[in-house]
Coordinates of C-alpha atoms and ligand atoms in Angstrom, one line a residue:
Chain A
X1 CA 73.8 55.2 163.9
X2 CA 72.3 52.0 163.1
X3 CA 69.5 52.4 160.5
X4 CA 66.9 51.1 163.1
X5 CA 68.1 53.9 165.7
X6 CA 67.4 56.5 162.4
X7 CA 64.6 55.0 161.9
X8 CA 62.9 55.5 165.1
X9 CA 64.3 58.8 165.0
X10 CA 63.1 60.0 162.0
X11 CA 59.7 58.8 163.3
X12 CA 59.7 61.1 166.0
X13 CA 60.7 64.0 163.8
X14 CA 56.8 63.2 162.2
X15 CA 55.5 63.0 165.5
X16 CA 57.6 66.4 166.5
X17 CA 55.8 68.1 163.7
X18 CA 52.4 67.4 164.5
X19 CA 52.9 68.3 168.0
X20 CA 54.4 71.5 167.2
X21 CA 51.1 72.3 165.7
X22 CA 49.2 71.1 168.1
X23 CA 50.8 73.3 170.4
X24 CA 49.9 76.2 168.4
X25 CA 46.1 75.3 168.1
X26 CA 45.8 73.4 171.2
X27 CA 43.6 75.9 172.8
X28 CA 40.9 75.5 170.3
X29 CA 41.4 71.7 169.9
X30 CA 41.4 70.2 173.2
X31 CA 37.8 71.8 174.3
X32 CA 35.3 69.8 172.2
X33 CA 37.4 66.6 173.7
X34 CA 36.9 68.1 177.2
X35 CA 33.0 69.7 176.8
X36 CA 31.8 66.3 174.8
X37 CA 32.3 63.9 177.7
X38 CA 30.8 66.6 180.1
X39 CA 27.7 66.8 177.8
X40 CA 27.2 63.0 177.5
X41 CA 27.6 62.4 181.2
X42 CA 25.3 65.4 181.8
X43 CA 22.6 63.8 179.5
X44 CA 22.9 60.2 179.7
X45 CA 24.0 60.0 183.0
X46 CA 21.9 62.2 184.7
X47 CA 19.0 62.4 182.4
X48 CA 18.5 59.4 180.7
X49 CA 20.0 57.1 184.0
X50 CA 17.2 58.5 186.3
X51 CA 15.0 56.1 184.1
X52 CA 17.9 53.0 183.9
X53 CA 17.8 50.8 187.1
X54 CA 21.5 50.0 188.7
X55 CA 23.4 47.6 186.2
X56 CA 25.2 45.3 188.2
X57 CA 25.1 47.5 191.2
X58 CA 26.5 50.7 189.6
X59 CA 24.6 53.4 189.1
X60 CA 23.8 54.3 185.3
X61 CA 26.0 57.3 185.3
X62 CA 29.1 55.0 187.0
X63 CA 28.3 52.5 184.3
X64 CA 28.9 54.5 181.1
X65 CA 31.6 56.4 182.4
X66 CA 35.0 54.3 181.8
X67 CA 33.3 53.6 178.3
X68 CA 33.5 57.4 177.3
X69 CA 37.2 57.1 178.4
X70 CA 37.4 54.8 175.4
X71 CA 35.4 56.0 173.0
X72 CA 36.8 59.9 173.3
X73 CA 40.0 58.1 172.6
X74 CA 38.5 56.3 170.0
X75 CA 37.1 59.4 168.1
X76 CA 40.1 61.4 168.6
X77 CA 42.8 58.7 167.2
X78 CA 40.6 58.2 164.3
X79 CA 39.6 61.5 163.1
X80 CA 43.5 62.2 163.6
X81 CA 44.6 59.7 161.2
X82 CA 41.9 60.0 158.6
X83 CA 40.6 63.3 158.0
X84 CA 43.9 64.8 159.6
X85 CA 46.2 62.3 157.8
X86 CA 44.5 62.5 154.5
X87 CA 44.6 66.4 154.7
X88 CA 48.3 66.3 155.0
X89 CA 48.7 63.7 152.7
X90 CA 46.7 65.0 149.7
X91 CA 45.7 68.5 150.3
X92 CA 49.0 69.9 151.9
X93 CA 51.3 67.8 150.1
X94 CA 53.4 67.5 153.7
X95 CA 54.2 64.1 153.2
X96 CA 55.8 65.0 149.6
X97 CA 58.1 67.8 151.4
X98 CA 58.8 65.2 154.4
X99 CA 60.0 62.4 151.8
X100 CA 62.8 64.8 150.2
X101 CA 64.5 64.7 153.3
X102 CA 66.2 62.0 155.1
X103 CA 62.9 60.8 156.4
X104 CA 61.5 57.7 154.9
X105 CA 58.0 56.7 154.0
X106 CA 58.3 54.3 157.2
X107 CA 59.2 56.7 159.2
X108 CA 56.2 59.1 158.0
X109 CA 53.9 56.2 158.6
X110 CA 55.1 55.6 162.2
X111 CA 55.1 59.2 163.2
X112 CA 51.6 59.7 162.1
X113 CA 50.5 56.3 164.1
X114 CA 52.1 57.6 167.1
X115 CA 51.1 60.9 167.0
X116 CA 47.6 59.5 166.3
X117 CA 47.9 57.3 169.9
X118 CA 49.3 60.6 171.6
X119 CA 45.9 62.6 170.7
X120 CA 43.4 59.1 172.0
X121 CA 45.8 59.8 174.7
X122 CA 45.1 63.2 175.4
X123 CA 41.6 62.9 174.9
X124 CA 41.0 60.0 176.8
X125 CA 43.3 61.2 179.8
X126 CA 40.9 64.5 180.1
X127 CA 37.6 62.4 180.2
X128 CA 39.2 60.6 182.7
X129 CA 39.9 63.8 184.8
X130 CA 36.6 64.5 183.8
X131 CA 34.9 61.4 185.8
X132 CA 37.4 61.8 188.2
X133 CA 36.0 65.1 189.0
X134 CA 32.7 63.5 189.3
X135 CA 33.7 61.2 191.6
X136 CA 33.3 57.9 188.9
X137 CA 36.7 56.7 189.8
X138 CA 36.8 54.1 192.6
X139 CA 40.4 52.6 192.6
X140 CA 44.0 53.7 191.6
X141 CA 44.3 51.0 189.4
X142 CA 42.6 53.6 187.0
X143 CA 46.4 55.1 186.4
X144 CA 46.6 52.2 184.3
X145 CA 44.2 53.4 181.7
X146 CA 46.7 55.8 180.4
X147 CA 49.1 53.2 179.0
X148 CA 46.1 51.4 177.9
X149 CA 45.0 54.4 176.2
X150 CA 48.3 55.1 174.2
X151 CA 47.5 51.0 173.1
X152 CA 44.0 51.9 172.3
X153 CA 45.3 54.9 170.0
X154 CA 47.5 52.7 168.3
X155 CA 44.6 50.1 167.6
X156 CA 42.8 52.7 166.1
X157 CA 45.5 55.3 164.6
X158 CA 46.8 52.1 162.5
X159 CA 43.1 50.8 161.2
X160 CA 42.5 54.5 160.6
X161 CA 45.9 54.8 158.3
X162 CA 45.3 51.9 156.8
X163 CA 41.7 53.1 155.9
X164 CA 43.4 56.5 154.8
X165 CA 45.8 54.5 152.3
X166 CA 42.8 52.9 150.4
X167 CA 40.2 55.5 150.3
X168 CA 39.9 57.4 146.8
X169 CA 38.5 60.8 148.4
X170 CA 38.3 62.7 151.7
X171 CA 34.8 62.1 151.1
X172 CA 34.8 58.1 151.6
X173 CA 35.6 58.6 155.5
X174 CA 32.1 59.5 156.0
X175 CA 31.2 55.8 155.3
X176 CA 34.3 55.0 158.0
X177 CA 32.6 56.9 160.6
X178 CA 28.9 55.9 160.0
X179 CA 29.3 52.0 159.0
X180 CA 31.8 51.1 161.5
X181 CA 33.1 54.2 164.3
X182 CA 29.5 55.0 165.3
X183 CA 28.0 51.5 165.5
X184 CA 31.2 50.8 167.9
X185 CA 30.4 53.3 169.9
X186 CA 27.0 52.4 170.5
X187 CA 28.2 48.5 170.5
X188 CA 30.7 47.9 172.6
X189 CA 29.3 47.8 175.6
X190 CA 29.6 51.6 176.6
X191 CA 25.8 52.0 177.2
X192 CA 24.2 49.0 178.1
X193 CA 26.1 45.4 179.0
X194 CA 26.4 43.3 175.6
X195 CA 24.5 40.4 177.2
X196 CA 20.8 42.5 176.2
X197 CA 22.4 41.6 172.3
X198 CA 21.3 38.6 170.3
X199 CA 24.1 35.9 171.0
X200 CA 25.8 36.6 167.2
X201 CA 25.6 40.7 168.0
X202 CA 27.8 39.5 171.1
X203 CA 30.0 37.6 169.2
X204 CA 30.5 40.6 166.4
X205 CA 30.9 43.1 169.2
X206 CA 34.2 40.8 170.8
X207 CA 35.8 40.6 167.7
X208 CA 36.1 44.8 167.5
X209 CA 38.6 46.4 169.2
X210 CA 36.4 49.2 171.4
X211 CA 34.9 46.3 173.1
X212 CA 38.0 45.1 174.8
X213 CA 39.0 49.1 175.6
X214 CA 35.9 49.3 177.3
X215 CA 36.4 46.0 179.3
X216 CA 39.5 46.8 180.3
X217 CA 38.8 50.7 181.3
X218 CA 35.6 49.5 183.4
X219 CA 37.4 47.2 185.2
X220 CA 40.7 49.6 186.3
X221 CA 37.9 52.7 187.4
X222 CA 36.1 50.1 189.3
X223 CA 38.8 48.4 190.8
X224 CA 37.5 44.8 189.8
X225 CA 40.6 43.3 188.1
X226 CA 40.4 39.8 186.8
X227 CA 42.4 37.1 185.1
X228 CA 40.1 37.3 181.8
X229 CA 41.1 40.7 181.4
X230 CA 44.0 38.9 180.0
X231 CA 42.1 37.8 176.5
X232 CA 40.8 41.6 176.2
X233 CA 44.8 42.7 176.3
X234 CA 45.5 40.3 174.3
X235 CA 43.3 40.6 171.5
X236 CA 43.7 44.4 171.5
X237 CA 47.9 43.8 171.3
X238 CA 47.3 41.3 168.5
X239 CA 44.9 43.5 166.6
X240 CA 47.3 46.9 167.0
X241 CA 50.0 44.4 165.6
X242 CA 48.7 43.4 162.2
X243 CA 47.4 46.7 161.6
X244 CA 50.6 48.8 162.2
X245 CA 51.9 46.4 159.7
X246 CA 49.2 46.5 157.3
X247 CA 49.2 50.5 157.2
X248 CA 52.7 50.7 156.4
X249 CA 51.8 48.6 153.0
X250 CA 49.1 50.1 151.8
X251 CA 50.4 53.8 152.8
X252 CA 53.9 52.8 150.9
X253 CA 51.9 51.7 147.8
X254 CA 50.0 55.1 147.9
X255 CA 52.9 57.2 148.3
X256 CA 55.9 55.7 146.6
X257 CA 54.9 56.0 142.7
Chain B
X1 CA 84.6 64.1 138.1
X2 CA 80.5 63.9 137.6
X3 CA 78.5 64.5 140.6
X4 CA 75.4 63.1 139.1
X5 CA 75.4 60.1 136.5
X6 CA 72.9 58.3 135.1
X7 CA 72.5 55.1 132.6
X8 CA 69.5 53.9 131.3
X9 CA 67.2 55.8 133.8
X10 CA 63.8 54.7 133.2
X11 CA 60.6 55.4 134.8
X12 CA 57.4 53.7 133.5
X13 CA 53.8 54.1 135.2
X14 CA 52.0 51.3 134.3
X15 CA 52.0 51.1 130.3
X16 CA 53.2 54.9 130.1
X17 CA 57.2 55.4 129.5
X18 CA 57.9 58.8 131.5
X19 CA 61.1 58.6 130.8
X20 CA 62.7 56.2 128.3
X21 CA 66.2 55.2 129.7
X22 CA 68.3 58.5 129.7
X23 CA 71.8 58.9 130.0
X24 CA 73.3 62.3 131.7
X25 CA 76.2 63.2 133.2
X26 CA 76.1 66.6 135.9
X27 CA 79.6 68.4 136.9
X28 CA 80.3 69.2 140.4
X29 CA 79.6 72.9 140.5
X30 CA 77.9 73.5 137.2
X31 CA 73.8 74.6 136.4
X32 CA 72.5 72.0 134.6
X33 CA 69.1 72.4 132.9
X34 CA 66.2 70.0 131.9
X35 CA 64.2 71.6 129.0
X36 CA 61.1 70.3 127.7
X37 CA 57.3 70.8 127.0
X38 CA 54.9 69.5 129.7
X39 CA 54.4 65.4 130.0
X40 CA 58.2 65.3 128.9
X41 CA 59.7 63.7 132.1
X42 CA 61.4 66.2 133.3
X43 CA 59.8 65.9 136.8
X44 CA 60.1 62.2 136.8
X45 CA 63.7 62.2 136.0
X46 CA 64.6 64.3 138.6
X47 CA 62.4 62.9 141.4
X48 CA 64.8 59.6 140.7
X49 CA 67.7 61.3 141.3
X50 CA 66.7 62.4 144.9
X51 CA 65.1 59.1 145.3
X52 CA 61.5 60.4 145.9
X53 CA 60.2 58.2 143.0
X54 CA 62.0 54.5 142.7
X55 CA 63.9 53.9 139.5
X56 CA 62.3 51.2 137.1
X57 CA 64.9 50.2 135.2
X58 CA 68.5 51.6 134.9
X59 CA 70.9 53.4 137.7
X60 CA 71.5 56.8 138.7
X61 CA 74.2 57.7 141.2
X62 CA 74.8 60.8 143.5
X63 CA 78.0 61.3 144.8
X64 CA 79.2 58.0 143.6
X65 CA 76.1 56.6 145.8
X66 CA 73.5 54.6 143.8
X67 CA 70.3 55.9 144.8
X68 CA 68.6 52.5 145.6
X69 CA 71.3 51.5 148.4
X70 CA 71.9 54.9 150.2
X71 CA 68.3 56.9 149.8
X72 CA 68.7 58.8 153.1
X73 CA 72.5 59.8 152.6
X74 CA 71.3 61.1 149.6
X75 CA 68.4 62.6 150.7
X76 CA 70.7 64.3 153.4
X77 CA 73.0 65.8 150.9
X78 CA 71.0 67.1 148.5
X79 CA 68.4 70.4 148.9
X80 CA 64.9 70.5 146.8
X81 CA 62.4 72.4 145.4
X82 CA 59.6 70.8 143.9
X83 CA 57.4 72.0 141.4
X84 CA 54.2 72.6 143.6
X85 CA 55.2 74.8 146.5
X86 CA 54.5 71.8 149.3
X87 CA 54.8 74.9 152.6
X88 CA 53.3 73.6 155.8
X89 CA 50.3 75.6 155.9
X90 CA 49.9 74.7 159.8
X91 CA 53.2 76.5 160.4
X92 CA 54.8 80.1 160.1
X93 CA 57.7 80.9 157.9
X94 CA 60.5 80.5 160.5
X95 CA 58.5 77.0 162.1
X96 CA 58.2 75.7 158.0
X97 CA 62.4 75.9 158.0
X98 CA 63.0 74.5 161.8
X99 CA 60.6 72.1 161.4
X100 CA 62.2 70.9 157.9
X101 CA 65.7 71.5 159.3
X102 CA 64.7 69.1 162.0
X103 CA 64.0 66.3 159.4
X104 CA 67.6 66.5 158.7
X105 CA 68.7 66.6 162.4
X106 CA 70.0 69.6 162.4
X107 CA 70.8 70.7 166.1
X108 CA 68.3 73.5 167.4
X109 CA 70.5 76.3 167.5
X110 CA 72.4 75.9 164.4
X111 CA 68.9 75.4 162.9
X112 CA 68.1 78.5 164.1
X113 CA 71.2 80.2 162.6
X114 CA 70.7 78.5 159.4
X115 CA 67.2 79.7 159.2
X116 CA 68.0 83.1 159.5
X117 CA 71.0 83.0 157.1
X118 CA 68.5 81.7 154.2
X119 CA 65.6 84.2 155.3
X120 CA 68.1 86.8 154.9
X121 CA 69.5 85.7 151.7
X122 CA 66.0 85.7 150.3
X123 CA 65.0 88.5 151.7
X124 CA 62.4 87.4 154.2
X125 CA 63.4 87.4 157.4
X126 CA 60.7 90.4 157.9
X127 CA 58.1 87.8 157.6
X128 CA 59.2 85.3 159.6
X129 CA 56.4 85.3 161.8
X130 CA 54.2 85.3 159.0
X131 CA 51.2 82.5 158.3
X132 CA 52.6 80.5 154.6
X133 CA 49.2 81.4 153.4
X134 CA 49.9 85.2 153.5
X135 CA 52.6 85.3 151.7
X136 CA 52.5 86.6 147.8
X137 CA 53.7 83.5 145.2
X138 CA 56.7 85.1 144.9
X139 CA 57.5 84.9 148.4
X140 CA 56.3 81.2 148.7
X141 CA 58.7 80.3 146.2
X142 CA 61.5 81.8 147.6
X143 CA 60.4 80.5 150.7
X144 CA 60.5 77.1 149.3
X145 CA 64.1 77.6 147.9
X146 CA 65.1 79.1 151.4
X147 CA 63.6 75.6 152.8
X148 CA 65.8 73.8 150.1
X149 CA 69.0 75.5 151.1
X150 CA 68.6 74.6 155.0
X151 CA 70.8 71.6 154.7
X152 CA 73.5 73.3 153.1
X153 CA 73.3 71.3 150.2
X154 CA 75.8 70.4 147.6
X155 CA 73.5 69.7 144.9
X156 CA 70.4 72.0 144.9
X157 CA 67.5 70.7 142.8
X158 CA 65.0 73.0 141.8
X159 CA 61.7 72.1 139.5
X160 CA 60.4 74.9 137.6
X161 CA 61.8 77.4 139.9
X162 CA 60.2 80.6 138.6
X163 CA 56.9 79.1 137.0
X164 CA 54.1 81.5 137.8
X165 CA 56.4 84.4 139.1
X166 CA 56.4 87.8 137.8
X167 CA 59.2 89.4 136.1
X168 CA 60.9 91.2 138.9
X169 CA 60.6 87.9 141.1
X170 CA 62.2 85.9 138.6
X171 CA 64.9 88.0 138.4
X172 CA 65.6 88.0 141.8
X173 CA 65.3 84.0 141.9
X174 CA 67.5 84.0 139.1
X175 CA 70.1 86.6 140.5
X176 CA 69.7 83.9 143.8
X177 CA 70.6 81.2 141.8
X178 CA 73.6 82.9 140.5
X179 CA 74.7 83.5 143.9
X180 CA 74.6 80.1 145.1
X181 CA 76.5 79.0 142.3
X182 CA 79.4 81.4 142.6
X183 CA 79.5 79.5 146.2
X184 CA 79.9 76.4 144.7
X185 CA 76.5 74.8 145.0
X186 CA 75.4 72.0 141.7
X187 CA 72.2 73.5 140.3
X188 CA 70.2 71.3 138.7
X189 CA 66.8 72.7 137.4
X190 CA 63.8 71.9 135.0
X191 CA 62.3 75.0 133.2
X192 CA 60.1 75.6 130.2
X193 CA 61.6 79.1 129.8
X194 CA 64.1 79.1 127.4
X195 CA 65.2 82.4 128.3
X196 CA 65.7 81.0 132.4
X197 CA 68.0 78.0 130.6
X198 CA 70.0 80.3 128.5
X199 CA 70.5 82.9 131.7
X200 CA 71.4 79.9 134.0
X201 CA 72.7 76.6 132.9
X202 CA 76.0 75.9 131.6
X203 CA 74.5 72.8 130.0
X204 CA 70.9 71.4 129.1
X205 CA 69.5 68.6 127.8
X206 CA 66.4 69.0 126.0
X207 CA 64.4 66.3 126.9
X208 CA 60.4 65.1 125.0
X209 CA 58.4 62.3 125.3
X210 CA 61.1 60.9 128.0
X211 CA 64.1 60.8 125.7
X212 CA 67.3 62.8 125.5
X213 CA 66.9 65.1 122.0
X214 CA 69.8 67.0 122.9
X215 CA 72.7 67.8 125.5
X216 CA 75.6 71.0 125.4
X217 CA 76.1 74.1 126.3
X218 CA 73.3 76.8 125.0
X219 CA 75.8 78.2 122.8
X220 CA 76.7 74.7 120.9
X221 CA 73.1 74.0 121.1
X222 CA 72.0 76.7 119.5
X223 CA 74.6 76.8 116.3
X224 CA 74.4 72.8 115.9
X225 CA 70.3 72.6 115.4
X226 CA 69.8 76.5 113.9
X227 CA 72.6 78.4 113.2
X228 CA 73.2 82.0 113.7
X229 CA 70.6 84.1 112.6
X230 CA 67.0 84.1 112.5
X231 CA 64.8 85.8 109.5
X232 CA 61.3 86.0 110.7
X233 CA 59.2 87.4 107.5
X234 CA 55.3 87.9 107.6
X235 CA 54.6 88.1 103.8
X236 CA 51.4 89.3 102.2
X237 CA 49.2 86.6 101.3
X238 CA 49.6 87.0 97.6
X239 CA 53.2 87.0 97.2
X240 CA 53.6 84.3 99.7
X241 CA 54.5 81.3 96.9
X242 CA 56.9 83.7 95.1
X243 CA 58.9 83.7 98.6
X244 CA 58.7 80.3 99.1
X245 CA 60.0 79.3 96.0
X246 CA 63.1 82.2 95.7
X247 CA 63.9 80.8 99.1
X248 CA 64.0 77.6 97.9
X249 CA 66.2 78.0 94.8
X250 CA 68.7 80.3 97.5
X251 CA 68.9 76.8 99.2
X252 CA 67.9 78.4 102.8
X253 CA 66.5 76.4 105.6
X254 CA 63.3 77.5 106.1
X255 CA 60.2 76.5 108.4
X256 CA 56.9 77.5 107.0
X257 CA 54.2 77.9 110.2
X258 CA 50.7 79.3 109.7
X259 CA 51.8 82.7 108.1
X260 CA 54.6 83.0 109.1
X261 CA 58.1 82.4 107.5
X262 CA 61.4 81.2 109.6
X263 CA 64.7 81.8 107.9
X264 CA 67.6 80.3 109.6
X265 CA 71.2 81.0 108.4
X266 CA 74.0 78.8 109.9
X267 CA 76.6 81.6 109.8
X268 CA 77.1 85.3 110.7
X269 CA 77.1 86.4 107.0
X270 CA 74.2 87.8 106.9
X271 CA 70.6 86.1 105.3
X272 CA 70.1 87.8 102.0
X273 CA 65.9 89.2 102.4
X274 CA 63.9 87.9 99.5
X275 CA 62.2 90.5 97.4
X276 CA 58.5 91.1 97.9
X277 CA 56.0 92.8 100.1
X278 CA 56.0 91.9 104.0
X279 CA 53.7 93.1 106.7
X280 CA 56.8 92.5 109.2
X281 CA 60.5 91.4 109.2
X282 CA 62.4 90.7 111.6
X283 CA 66.2 89.9 111.9
X284 CA 67.3 88.5 115.0
X285 CA 69.7 86.4 116.8
X286 CA 69.1 82.4 117.2
X287 CA 67.8 81.6 120.5
X288 CA 67.2 78.8 122.4
X289 CA 63.8 78.9 121.9
X290 CA 64.1 78.2 118.2
X291 CA 65.8 75.2 119.0
X292 CA 63.5 74.0 121.5
X293 CA 60.7 74.3 118.5
X294 CA 62.5 73.2 116.0
X295 CA 63.1 69.9 118.0
X296 CA 60.0 69.2 119.9
X297 CA 57.6 70.7 117.2
X298 CA 55.2 73.3 117.7
X299 CA 52.3 71.4 118.5
X300 CA 50.8 71.9 121.8
X301 CA 50.8 69.3 124.0
X302 CA 47.9 69.6 126.5
Ligands
ADP1 N1 52.5 59.2 139.4 C1 51.8 59.1 137.9 N2 51.0 58.6 137.4 C2 51.2 58.2 136.4 N3 51.5 58.7 135.3 C3 52.2 59.9 135.4 C4 52.5 60.0 137.0 N4 53.5 61.4 137.2 C5 53.7 61.5 135.9 N5 53.2 60.6 135.0 C6 53.0 60.9 133.5 O1 54.2 61.1 133.1 C7 54.7 61.9 132.2 C8 56.0 62.5 132.6 O2 55.3 63.5 133.5 P1 56.5 64.6 134.2 O3 57.6 63.9 134.4 O4 55.6 65.3 135.0 O5 56.7 65.9 132.8 P2 57.2 67.1 132.8 O6 57.6 67.4 134.5 O7 58.0 67.1 132.1 O8 56.2 67.8 132.9 C9 53.1 62.5 131.9 O9 52.7 61.9 130.5 C10 52.4 62.3 132.8 O10 51.1 62.4 132.9
MG2 MG1 56.9 68.7 136.1

């Protein structure tokens, strides 16, 4: 076996460990991901939406639905690769145990990122099912959202694990969520078109990953696909590529002493 | 042929020298112990052997392979029982073993057979479906040892295998380790229990401040550094000075510790007891503990 195939196999072992744990707990863990989008849809879509004019011809409910797929995936991958990974690394010493086996540190990091992306796929997929049930999916092109959810999951998992590699304590993640993840939730075009914002904020928003996921999902859910979406896709790919490498660097520095 | 060989093995953490260029050879099938007070560098040394911690300088070979070049192969052939019980609390007892076996790419059916085998060996089969959190500390330790055996290692490395266990659990672990050694497994352990070392180890090295102070079999080390016999004297304070000068006149090797006087006898001809009044006199065989305390001093380390 080449070292390359060994590497991918070992990363898969780490993924499988998380999968086994998830299978023990999924009955508990899956419900928040299912209920939260329903609550947001009811509160924002029906409640607030009653006072909002149609946006680009869409009801408010229809407007926010695709973005909730993206935000659910973002939260899921981010929680998994901050709190989840940090607990495995620092409290449970799971990584230390794994590193005494033929699995190497790069496999652990890759396995964690792949697992975070899988969680994002599940959570986003659940929301996609929910909004389909609400009759808010207009095109079979929405199936492509599933593939993109995995990519978006990789983006947020690798970014989160990069942060985890630097975090001095688990409390640091409160800052990550309050100052970074939550603002993305509100300022990435889920609840209102970004054109509402001053130009400078529009520009900032364009440099953050959630905006591009929201653009892509909205287009696919509505079946209105244009070539400029290629920019969103390219942006996400590049962002992911950068942080997949960076999280390897900081985690290696942290774990190998 | 030695199965593990280290030359000038060094570990530094920034300015702190944890392991200061040590040499050792461990033979196939023997039980080799690293003894030393807390902070001596025992954990750092063995973590370098199995590739969990990068070598700062020097070299270490396992099975003729350089740890820096072939970490995966070496980790596949070695079993590890770390100082901390890092069991997976999210998994049951048996799942801990099956998931761990998967890291070695052991196929499922074989892994299940082996998991049963090692759980039966360490008397945990009845607890296979328990949460690891519900196990006693002795059971957790046994489970970590079982986990270290899942890849049928040629070399089992144990970092303080019995620290924190009650005497029953400790004796059971010792018995299992002797059983493994009889099966031909090379054992490397660290400990600060001298009784454990004399019980289990064919050879040992005493480490302090990152350096090896002495290497040899327990009896070699004892006769070289202490002798055969120890006389422990607790004199009355008023007679103490006279006793000390009597011991000096007779050219006896002594160590004065607080209110106690230790006299060491090089051979088995029998140490003379000095005249005087004592609260307590104990005559006993020299042990590894005497060697350890003489070499590493009696000052507290933490
Ligand atoms: N990760 C680390 N970073 C910095 N210093 C360390 C680290 N691990 C161990 N040390 C230091 O190295 C020395 C040797 O430690 P260790 O090998 O754990 O000793 P022992 O296992 O004999 O108690 C100690 O002074 C310890 O504080
Ligand atoms: Mg130690």
